[in-house]
Amino acid sequence: MRSVSVTGGERLRALAQDPNVRLVMVANHSTHSDVEVLAESQRLCGVWGAYMAAHEVFARSRFQAWVMQRTGAFSVNRENVDRQSIQEAVRVIEGGRCCLTLFPEGNVAFSNEKVMPFLDGASFIAVKAQKKLGRSVRVLVVPTSIRMTHTRDVRMLLQQQIQDLLDVLAGEGVQVHWREDDPFYVQIEMLGYAILRRGLQRRGYDFSCGVDAWRTDPAGAMEKVVAHLLDQLESSLEIQAAGGALERARMVRSQLAKKRLGGEGSQVERLDDLSILLMRVLSYDASYLRECPSVDRCSETLEKLREDYAEVLVRPVSARHAEVRFGEPVEVSGKSIKALTDELEMAVGEGLGYYQSSYPGGEMMASDCFEA
């Protein structure tokens, strides 16, 4: 991260000094650097932050866990209701020393310009804290929009990353179907199709929606893949989950977590691995590149593909500038959990809409930009 700029900081500073106000911050979660970006933004405003982070982040290494704890983070199990973490979050709000910071998208989305659907956990915590504090203290939620953009032209670097990934896939015998006249964003989409097919085949599935379908209607093709995976998982677990694809997938993950705790063996491991692939597919927005094939969007989508392929964290292609917007605080009192969740999701999304990148990252990725 090269630099950070903040909008709305003075209002946040004033609220933090009010003894009758408790602050919760909810933000979009588009990169692995969001905690560090928010920590610096809060420092610039004279605000101390506490962060709820997935327990997997703490498990990466002892050093990582040590750093996270000293930046005010505590862990949460995203697969099950983690009562201890919820109680700790409510205590942080009640104490008033720190601004509790939450990421309702649940996972790193790699979509700087669009929010993924919010989970209701953040709103549940805020409402619970407001009830415990009573009417004498106001719990306010600050919708926070983070946008990162490349400060230099990285198009040649992106092309090299694609070539490197093509070479690795070719070494595995994986074919990537694209035409020489395909725009760069279509090349990325077809690369994603190849990686998805590889993931399915490694798990013993050869389901395919076809190259032409993926090229002409990637959203429809992804829906078919998701439906197939959900049918396989729900049938194996003997459940019939209600709701949309994301709700059904979360129910599958919850059921698998219970089976793991029950000590069930290799069958659960196989299904768990397949469910992780399902969640990865669901985390992509098929329209994201086609709406606006900018350098930033192509870069973050390619970063996500590289990470999903390697199944480890990967470094961004280059340093970026972060813009953080602290929005109008939202009153918690009197709101239902669902209403609060919907309002916050809309506010964070609207905050992202204010940004117009003046850096090279905001430029369009022309299809012929790599020609000599």
mmCIF file of N, CA and C in Angstrom, residues 24-135:
data_model
loop_
_atom_site.group_PDB
_atom_site.id
_atom_site.type_symbol
_atom_site.label_atom_id
_atom_site.label_comp_id
_atom_site.label_asym_id
_atom_site.label_seq_id
_atom_site.Cartn_x
_atom_site.Cartn_y
_atom_site.Cartn_z
ATOM 1 N N VAL A 24 -19.575 1.581 15.862
ATOM 2 C CA VAL A 24 -19.292 0.354 15.128
ATOM 3 C C VAL A 24 -19.030 0.773 13.684
ATOM 4 N N MET A 25 -18.021 0.177 13.082
ATOM 5 C CA MET A 25 -17.697 0.492 11.695
ATOM 6 C C MET A 25 -17.890 -0.761 10.847
ATOM 7 N N VAL A 26 -18.622 -0.656 9.748
ATOM 8 C CA VAL A 26 -18.745 -1.774 8.811
ATOM 9 C C VAL A 26 -18.182 -1.328 7.465
ATOM 10 N N ALA A 27 -17.401 -2.202 6.842
ATOM 11 C CA ALA A 27 -16.713 -1.834 5.606
ATOM 12 C C ALA A 27 -16.772 -2.967 4.598
ATOM 13 N N ASN A 28 -16.641 -2.594 3.327
ATOM 14 C CA ASN A 28 -16.458 -3.623 2.302
ATOM 15 C C ASN A 28 -15.086 -4.268 2.480
ATOM 16 N N HIS A 29 -14.954 -5.496 1.991
ATOM 17 C CA HIS A 29 -13.733 -6.276 2.256
ATOM 18 C C HIS A 29 -13.187 -6.785 0.925
ATOM 19 N N SER A 30 -12.453 -5.923 0.226
ATOM 20 C CA SER A 30 -12.027 -6.240 -1.136
ATOM 21 C C SER A 30 -10.589 -6.715 -1.247
ATOM 22 N N THR A 31 -9.780 -6.508 -0.207
ATOM 23 C CA THR A 31 -8.382 -6.933 -0.272
ATOM 24 C C THR A 31 -7.952 -7.478 1.084
ATOM 25 N N HIS A 32 -6.800 -8.134 1.076
ATOM 26 C CA HIS A 32 -6.236 -8.643 2.325
ATOM 27 C C HIS A 32 -5.602 -7.531 3.157
ATOM 28 N N SER A 33 -5.541 -6.325 2.621
ATOM 29 C CA SER A 33 -4.918 -5.204 3.329
ATOM 30 C C SER A 33 -5.929 -4.295 4.010
ATOM 31 N N ASP A 34 -7.198 -4.679 4.017
ATOM 32 C CA ASP A 34 -8.241 -3.777 4.520
ATOM 33 C C ASP A 34 -8.062 -3.416 5.990
ATOM 34 N N VAL A 35 -7.649 -4.387 6.813
ATOM 35 C CA VAL A 35 -7.462 -4.089 8.239
ATOM 36 C C VAL A 35 -6.378 -3.033 8.412
ATOM 37 N N GLU A 36 -5.260 -3.205 7.712
ATOM 38 C CA GLU A 36 -4.168 -2.239 7.833
ATOM 39 C C GLU A 36 -4.584 -0.864 7.315
ATOM 40 N N VAL A 37 -5.338 -0.840 6.218
ATOM 41 C CA VAL A 37 -5.808 0.436 5.663
ATOM 42 C C VAL A 37 -6.731 1.146 6.650
ATOM 43 N N LEU A 38 -7.657 0.401 7.249
ATOM 44 C CA LEU A 38 -8.577 1.017 8.209
ATOM 45 C C LEU A 38 -7.851 1.435 9.483
ATOM 46 N N ALA A 39 -6.883 0.636 9.913
ATOM 47 C CA ALA A 39 -6.122 1.005 11.110
ATOM 48 C C ALA A 39 -5.416 2.344 10.900
ATOM 49 N N GLU A 40 -4.814 2.540 9.727
ATOM 50 C CA GLU A 40 -4.147 3.809 9.428
ATOM 51 C C GLU A 40 -5.166 4.941 9.302
ATOM 52 N N SER A 41 -6.301 4.670 8.672
ATOM 53 C CA SER A 41 -7.341 5.698 8.521
ATOM 54 C C SER A 41 -7.889 6.122 9.875
ATOM 55 N N GLN A 42 -8.119 5.151 10.753
ATOM 56 C CA GLN A 42 -8.611 5.475 12.088
ATOM 57 C C GLN A 42 -7.557 6.242 12.887
ATOM 58 N N ARG A 43 -6.290 5.862 12.729
ATOM 59 C CA ARG A 43 -5.217 6.583 13.425
ATOM 60 C C ARG A 43 -5.191 8.050 13.006
ATOM 61 N N LEU A 44 -5.378 8.300 11.713
ATOM 62 C CA LEU A 44 -5.390 9.678 11.222
ATOM 63 C C LEU A 44 -6.530 10.487 11.830
ATOM 64 N N CYS A 45 -7.592 9.793 12.250
ATOM 65 C CA CYS A 45 -8.757 10.464 12.850
ATOM 66 C C CYS A 45 -8.721 10.431 14.377
ATOM 67 N N GLY A 46 -7.657 9.888 14.944
ATOM 68 C CA GLY A 46 -7.563 9.806 16.395
ATOM 69 C C GLY A 46 -8.502 8.791 17.015
ATOM 70 N N VAL A 47 -8.789 7.717 16.287
ATOM 71 C CA VAL A 47 -9.729 6.694 16.749
ATOM 72 C C VAL A 47 -8.994 5.367 16.892
ATOM 73 N N TRP A 48 -9.259 4.669 18.005
ATOM 74 C CA TRP A 48 -8.713 3.328 18.196
ATOM 75 C C TRP A 48 -9.704 2.304 17.660
ATOM 76 N N GLY A 49 -9.193 1.317 16.939
ATOM 77 C CA GLY A 49 -10.066 0.299 16.362
ATOM 78 C C GLY A 49 -9.836 -1.075 16.953
ATOM 79 N N ALA A 50 -10.890 -1.876 16.982
ATOM 80 C CA ALA A 50 -10.810 -3.305 17.306
ATOM 81 C C ALA A 50 -11.459 -4.048 16.147
ATOM 82 N N TYR A 51 -10.931 -5.228 15.824
ATOM 83 C CA TYR A 51 -11.354 -5.910 14.599
ATOM 84 C C TYR A 51 -11.724 -7.358 14.883
ATOM 85 N N MET A 52 -12.835 -7.776 14.287
ATOM 86 C CA MET A 52 -13.212 -9.181 14.337
ATOM 87 C C MET A 52 -12.722 -9.826 13.045
ATOM 88 N N ALA A 53 -11.855 -10.834 13.168
ATOM 89 C CA ALA A 53 -11.256 -11.474 11.993
ATOM 90 C C ALA A 53 -11.493 -12.979 12.038
ATOM 91 N N ALA A 54 -11.539 -13.589 10.865
ATOM 92 C CA ALA A 54 -11.750 -15.037 10.771
ATOM 93 C C ALA A 54 -10.622 -15.780 11.478
ATOM 94 N N HIS A 55 -10.969 -16.875 12.165
ATOM 95 C CA HIS A 55 -9.946 -17.611 12.920
ATOM 96 C C HIS A 55 -8.882 -18.195 12.000
ATOM 97 N N GLU A 56 -9.210 -18.389 10.697
ATOM 98 C CA GLU A 56 -8.213 -18.904 9.757
ATOM 99 C C GLU A 56 -7.036 -17.941 9.609
ATOM 100 N N VAL A 57 -7.301 -16.637 9.764
ATOM 101 C CA VAL A 57 -6.231 -15.649 9.647
ATOM 102 C C VAL A 57 -5.223 -15.836 10.770
ATOM 103 N N PHE A 58 -5.712 -16.114 11.972
ATOM 104 C CA PHE A 58 -4.826 -16.327 13.113
ATOM 105 C C PHE A 58 -4.050 -17.634 12.973
ATOM 106 N N ALA A 59 -4.625 -18.600 12.266
ATOM 107 C CA ALA A 59 -4.005 -19.925 12.149
ATOM 108 C C ALA A 59 -2.894 -19.975 11.106
ATOM 109 N N ARG A 60 -2.713 -18.907 10.327
ATOM 110 C CA ARG A 60 -1.701 -18.947 9.264
ATOM 111 C C ARG A 60 -0.298 -19.093 9.825
ATOM 112 N N SER A 61 -0.011 -18.404 10.922
ATOM 113 C CA SER A 61 1.307 -18.514 11.552
ATOM 114 C C SER A 61 1.239 -17.872 12.934
ATOM 115 N N ARG A 62 2.190 -18.227 13.781
ATOM 116 C CA ARG A 62 2.239 -17.612 15.111
ATOM 117 C C ARG A 62 2.507 -16.112 15.009
ATOM 118 N N PHE A 63 3.375 -15.748 14.074
ATOM 119 C CA PHE A 63 3.681 -14.329 13.904
ATOM 120 C C PHE A 63 2.445 -13.556 13.461
ATOM 121 N N GLN A 64 1.692 -14.145 12.517
ATOM 122 C CA GLN A 64 0.467 -13.498 12.050
ATOM 123 C C GLN A 64 -0.505 -13.301 13.206
ATOM 124 N N ALA A 65 -0.665 -14.344 14.031
ATOM 125 C CA ALA A 65 -1.571 -14.251 15.177
ATOM 126 C C ALA A 65 -1.108 -13.165 16.148
ATOM 127 N N TRP A 66 0.199 -13.091 16.374
ATOM 128 C CA TRP A 66 0.764 -12.096 17.291
ATOM 129 C C TRP A 66 0.485 -10.681 16.781
ATOM 130 N N VAL A 67 0.713 -10.463 15.482
ATOM 131 C CA VAL A 67 0.479 -9.142 14.892
ATOM 132 C C VAL A 67 -0.997 -8.773 14.972
ATOM 133 N N MET A 68 -1.871 -9.731 14.630
ATOM 134 C CA MET A 68 -3.305 -9.456 14.641
ATOM 135 C C MET A 68 -3.787 -9.070 16.039
ATOM 136 N N GLN A 69 -3.325 -9.800 17.039
ATOM 137 C CA GLN A 69 -3.754 -9.507 18.409
ATOM 138 C C GLN A 69 -3.318 -8.116 18.841
ATOM 139 N N ARG A 70 -2.138 -7.704 18.411
ATOM 140 C CA ARG A 70 -1.624 -6.399 18.827
ATOM 141 C C ARG A 70 -2.169 -5.240 18.006
ATOM 142 N N THR A 71 -2.894 -5.550 16.959
ATOM 143 C CA THR A 71 -3.611 -4.496 16.236
ATOM 144 C C THR A 71 -5.068 -4.426 16.671
ATOM 145 N N GLY A 72 -5.417 -5.176 17.736
ATOM 146 C CA GLY A 72 -6.770 -5.103 18.273
ATOM 147 C C GLY A 72 -7.732 -6.094 17.679
ATOM 148 N N ALA A 73 -7.226 -7.161 17.055
ATOM 149 C CA ALA A 73 -8.105 -8.138 16.413
ATOM 150 C C ALA A 73 -8.377 -9.322 17.332
ATOM 151 N N PHE A 74 -9.567 -9.892 17.195
ATOM 152 C CA PHE A 74 -9.905 -11.146 17.861
ATOM 153 C C PHE A 74 -10.653 -12.010 16.860
ATOM 154 N N SER A 75 -10.615 -13.328 17.070
ATOM 155 C CA SER A 75 -11.067 -14.248 16.025
ATOM 156 C C SER A 75 -12.539 -14.601 16.167
ATOM 157 N N VAL A 76 -13.103 -15.061 15.036
ATOM 158 C CA VAL A 76 -14.478 -15.547 15.006
ATOM 159 C C VAL A 76 -14.528 -16.746 14.071
ATOM 160 N N ASN A 77 -15.313 -17.744 14.444
ATOM 161 C CA ASN A 77 -15.557 -18.903 13.586
ATOM 162 C C ASN A 77 -16.741 -18.579 12.688
ATOM 163 N N ARG A 78 -16.500 -18.469 11.385
ATOM 164 C CA ARG A 78 -17.550 -18.044 10.458
ATOM 165 C C ARG A 78 -18.528 -19.161 10.119
ATOM 166 N N GLU A 79 -18.157 -20.402 10.405
ATOM 167 C CA GLU A 79 -19.008 -21.521 10.003
ATOM 168 C C GLU A 79 -20.137 -21.781 10.993
ATOM 169 N N ASN A 80 -19.931 -21.450 12.248
ATOM 170 C CA ASN A 80 -20.939 -21.701 13.269
ATOM 171 C C ASN A 80 -21.167 -20.435 14.089
ATOM 172 N N VAL A 81 -22.227 -20.443 14.852
ATOM 173 C CA VAL A 81 -22.489 -19.330 15.761
ATOM 174 C C VAL A 81 -21.426 -19.344 16.852
ATOM 175 N N ASP A 82 -20.568 -18.346 16.859
ATOM 176 C CA ASP A 82 -19.459 -18.265 17.804
ATOM 177 C C ASP A 82 -19.875 -17.317 18.930
ATOM 178 N N ARG A 83 -20.504 -17.879 19.953
ATOM 179 C CA ARG A 83 -21.069 -17.044 21.024
ATOM 180 C C ARG A 83 -19.993 -16.268 21.776
ATOM 181 N N GLN A 84 -18.839 -16.896 21.980
ATOM 182 C CA GLN A 84 -17.778 -16.224 22.719
ATOM 183 C C GLN A 84 -17.292 -14.971 21.977
ATOM 184 N N SER A 85 -17.126 -15.080 20.667
ATOM 185 C CA SER A 85 -16.684 -13.927 19.876
ATOM 186 C C SER A 85 -17.752 -12.839 19.837
ATOM 187 N N ILE A 86 -19.016 -13.251 19.751
ATOM 188 C CA ILE A 86 -20.108 -12.271 19.759
ATOM 189 C C ILE A 86 -20.136 -11.524 21.085
ATOM 190 N N GLN A 87 -19.966 -12.252 22.190
ATOM 191 C CA GLN A 87 -19.946 -11.613 23.505
ATOM 192 C C GLN A 87 -18.779 -10.639 23.623
ATOM 193 N N GLU A 88 -17.617 -11.026 23.084
ATOM 194 C CA GLU A 88 -16.457 -10.137 23.117
ATOM 195 C C GLU A 88 -16.719 -8.881 22.291
ATOM 196 N N ALA A 89 -17.356 -9.044 21.132
ATOM 197 C CA ALA A 89 -17.674 -7.893 20.287
ATOM 198 C C ALA A 89 -18.614 -6.930 21.004
ATOM 199 N N VAL A 90 -19.620 -7.465 21.667
ATOM 200 C CA VAL A 90 -20.562 -6.620 22.409
ATOM 201 C C VAL A 90 -19.843 -5.904 23.545
ATOM 202 N N ARG A 91 -18.919 -6.595 24.222
ATOM 203 C CA ARG A 91 -18.151 -5.962 25.306
ATOM 204 C C ARG A 91 -17.301 -4.806 24.779
ATOM 205 N N VAL A 92 -16.718 -4.979 23.601
ATOM 206 C CA VAL A 92 -15.914 -3.903 23.009
ATOM 207 C C VAL A 92 -16.783 -2.667 22.768
ATOM 208 N N ILE A 93 -17.977 -2.882 22.239
ATOM 209 C CA ILE A 93 -18.884 -1.751 21.992
ATOM 210 C C ILE A 93 -19.289 -1.100 23.309
ATOM 211 N N GLU A 94 -19.670 -1.915 24.282
ATOM 212 C CA GLU A 94 -20.098 -1.372 25.576
ATOM 213 C C GLU A 94 -18.995 -0.545 26.224
ATOM 214 N N GLY A 95 -17.746 -1.034 26.140
ATOM 215 C CA GLY A 95 -16.637 -0.345 26.796
ATOM 216 C C GLY A 95 -16.382 1.038 26.237
ATOM 217 N N GLY A 96 -16.558 1.213 24.937
ATOM 218 C CA GLY A 96 -16.440 2.529 24.332
ATOM 219 C C GLY A 96 -15.026 3.015 24.077
ATOM 220 N N ARG A 97 -14.018 2.230 24.426
ATOM 221 C CA ARG A 97 -12.635 2.661 24.195
ATOM 222 C C ARG A 97 -12.236 2.528 22.730
ATOM 223 N N CYS A 98 -12.845 1.554 22.044
ATOM 224 C CA CYS A 98 -12.482 1.265 20.658
ATOM 225 C C CYS A 98 -13.711 1.296 19.759
ATOM 226 N N CYS A 99 -13.463 1.568 18.508
ATOM 227 C CA CYS A 99 -14.499 1.457 17.482
ATOM 228 C C CYS A 99 -14.431 0.043 16.917
ATOM 229 N N LEU A 100 -15.467 -0.749 17.164
ATOM 230 C CA LEU A 100 -15.475 -2.118 16.655
ATOM 231 C C LEU A 100 -15.641 -2.093 15.139
ATOM 232 N N THR A 101 -14.744 -2.770 14.426
ATOM 233 C CA THR A 101 -14.755 -2.779 12.964
ATOM 234 C C THR A 101 -15.080 -4.171 12.455
ATOM 235 N N LEU A 102 -16.069 -4.253 11.564
ATOM 236 C CA LEU A 102 -16.552 -5.535 11.058
ATOM 237 C C LEU A 102 -16.634 -5.493 9.533
ATOM 238 N N PHE A 103 -16.509 -6.670 8.930
ATOM 239 C CA PHE A 103 -16.597 -6.810 7.473
ATOM 240 C C PHE A 103 -17.755 -7.740 7.147
ATOM 241 N N PRO A 104 -18.955 -7.196 6.912
ATOM 242 C CA PRO A 104 -20.157 -8.036 6.764
ATOM 243 C C PRO A 104 -20.183 -8.908 5.514
ATOM 244 N N GLU A 105 -19.307 -8.661 4.541
ATOM 245 C CA GLU A 105 -19.273 -9.538 3.370
ATOM 246 C C GLU A 105 -18.765 -10.929 3.737
ATOM 247 N N GLY A 106 -18.009 -11.019 4.831
ATOM 248 C CA GLY A 106 -17.577 -12.321 5.340
ATOM 249 C C GLY A 106 -16.269 -12.821 4.789
ATOM 250 N N ASN A 107 -15.970 -12.539 3.550
ATOM 251 C CA ASN A 107 -14.736 -12.967 2.905
ATOM 252 C C ASN A 107 -14.170 -11.825 2.077
ATOM 253 N N VAL A 108 -12.890 -11.952 1.719
ATOM 254 C CA VAL A 108 -12.287 -10.982 0.814
ATOM 255 C C VAL A 108 -12.926 -11.144 -0.560
ATOM 256 N N ALA A 109 -13.510 -10.070 -1.078
ATOM 257 C CA ALA A 109 -14.337 -10.163 -2.285
ATOM 258 C C ALA A 109 -13.584 -9.858 -3.576
ATOM 259 N N PHE A 110 -12.454 -9.135 -3.492
ATOM 260 C CA PHE A 110 -11.708 -8.734 -4.687
ATOM 261 C C PHE A 110 -12.601 -7.981 -5.676
ATOM 262 N N SER A 111 -13.434 -7.107 -5.160
ATOM 263 C CA SER A 111 -14.297 -6.280 -6.028
ATOM 264 C C SER A 111 -14.407 -4.893 -5.416
ATOM 265 N N ASN A 112 -13.399 -4.069 -5.686
ATOM 266 C CA ASN A 112 -13.302 -2.741 -5.084
ATOM 267 C C ASN A 112 -14.479 -1.833 -5.371
ATOM 268 N N GLU A 113 -15.172 -2.064 -6.480
ATOM 269 C CA GLU A 113 -16.188 -1.115 -6.906
ATOM 270 C C GLU A 113 -17.607 -1.621 -6.704
ATOM 271 N N LYS A 114 -17.756 -2.744 -6.032
ATOM 272 C CA LYS A 114 -19.092 -3.307 -5.836
ATOM 273 C C LYS A 114 -19.086 -4.146 -4.559
ATOM 274 N N VAL A 115 -20.151 -4.025 -3.760
ATOM 275 C CA VAL A 115 -20.221 -4.815 -2.533
ATOM 276 C C VAL A 115 -20.910 -6.149 -2.809
ATOM 277 N N MET A 116 -20.458 -7.169 -2.104
ATOM 278 C CA MET A 116 -21.134 -8.453 -2.118
ATOM 279 C C MET A 116 -22.236 -8.412 -1.052
ATOM 280 N N PRO A 117 -23.226 -9.318 -1.113
ATOM 281 C CA PRO A 117 -24.308 -9.305 -0.117
ATOM 282 C C PRO A 117 -23.775 -9.373 1.314
ATOM 283 N N PHE A 118 -24.323 -8.515 2.185
ATOM 284 C CA PHE A 118 -23.908 -8.477 3.582
ATOM 285 C C PHE A 118 -24.561 -9.614 4.369
ATOM 286 N N LEU A 119 -23.772 -10.235 5.232
ATOM 287 C CA LEU A 119 -24.330 -11.122 6.250
ATOM 288 C C LEU A 119 -24.909 -10.256 7.365
ATOM 289 N N ASP A 120 -25.781 -10.840 8.192
ATOM 290 C CA ASP A 120 -26.456 -10.028 9.211
ATOM 291 C C ASP A 120 -25.761 -10.050 10.567
ATOM 292 N N GLY A 121 -24.570 -10.683 10.652
ATOM 293 C CA GLY A 121 -23.880 -10.777 11.937
ATOM 294 C C GLY A 121 -23.508 -9.437 12.529
ATOM 295 N N ALA A 122 -23.024 -8.509 11.701
ATOM 296 C CA ALA A 122 -22.627 -7.191 12.200
ATOM 297 C C ALA A 122 -23.823 -6.448 12.781
ATOM 298 N N SER A 123 -24.952 -6.511 12.095
ATOM 299 C CA SER A 123 -26.161 -5.846 12.592
ATOM 300 C C SER A 123 -26.658 -6.508 13.870
ATOM 301 N N PHE A 124 -26.569 -7.829 13.935
ATOM 302 C CA PHE A 124 -26.978 -8.544 15.148
ATOM 303 C C PHE A 124 -26.167 -8.067 16.348
ATOM 304 N N ILE A 125 -24.860 -7.933 16.172
ATOM 305 C CA ILE A 125 -23.987 -7.486 17.261
ATOM 306 C C ILE A 125 -24.334 -6.059 17.676
ATOM 307 N N ALA A 126 -24.537 -5.174 16.701
ATOM 308 C CA ALA A 126 -24.856 -3.780 17.016
ATOM 309 C C ALA A 126 -26.188 -3.661 17.745
ATOM 310 N N VAL A 127 -27.202 -4.396 17.294
ATOM 311 C CA VAL A 127 -28.523 -4.361 17.936
ATOM 312 C C VAL A 127 -28.441 -4.925 19.351
ATOM 313 N N LYS A 128 -27.687 -5.997 19.519
ATOM 314 C CA LYS A 128 -27.535 -6.607 20.848
ATOM 315 C C LYS A 128 -26.852 -5.640 21.815
ATOM 316 N N ALA A 129 -25.827 -4.935 21.329
ATOM 317 C CA ALA A 129 -25.131 -3.965 22.173
ATOM 318 C C ALA A 129 -26.047 -2.805 22.547
ATOM 319 N N GLN A 130 -26.851 -2.325 21.598
ATOM 320 C CA GLN A 130 -27.774 -1.225 21.883
ATOM 321 C C GLN A 130 -28.780 -1.624 22.959
ATOM 322 N N LYS A 131 -29.284 -2.843 22.906
ATOM 323 C CA LYS A 131 -30.238 -3.314 23.914
ATOM 324 C C LYS A 131 -29.598 -3.376 25.293
ATOM 325 N N LYS A 132 -28.344 -3.793 25.359
ATOM 326 C CA LYS A 132 -27.672 -3.889 26.650
ATOM 327 C C LYS A 132 -27.355 -2.512 27.224
ATOM 328 N N LEU A 133 -27.043 -1.548 26.356
ATOM 329 C CA LEU A 133 -26.680 -0.213 26.813
ATOM 330 C C LEU A 133 -27.893 0.634 27.184
ATOM 331 N N GLY A 134 -29.051 0.307 26.635
ATOM 332 C CA GLY A 134 -30.245 1.085 26.930
ATOM 333 C C GLY A 134 -30.313 2.367 26.127
ATOM 334 N N ARG A 135 -31.254 3.225 26.479
ATOM 335 C CA ARG A 135 -31.520 4.425 25.686
ATOM 336 C C ARG A 135 -30.579 5.580 25.990
#
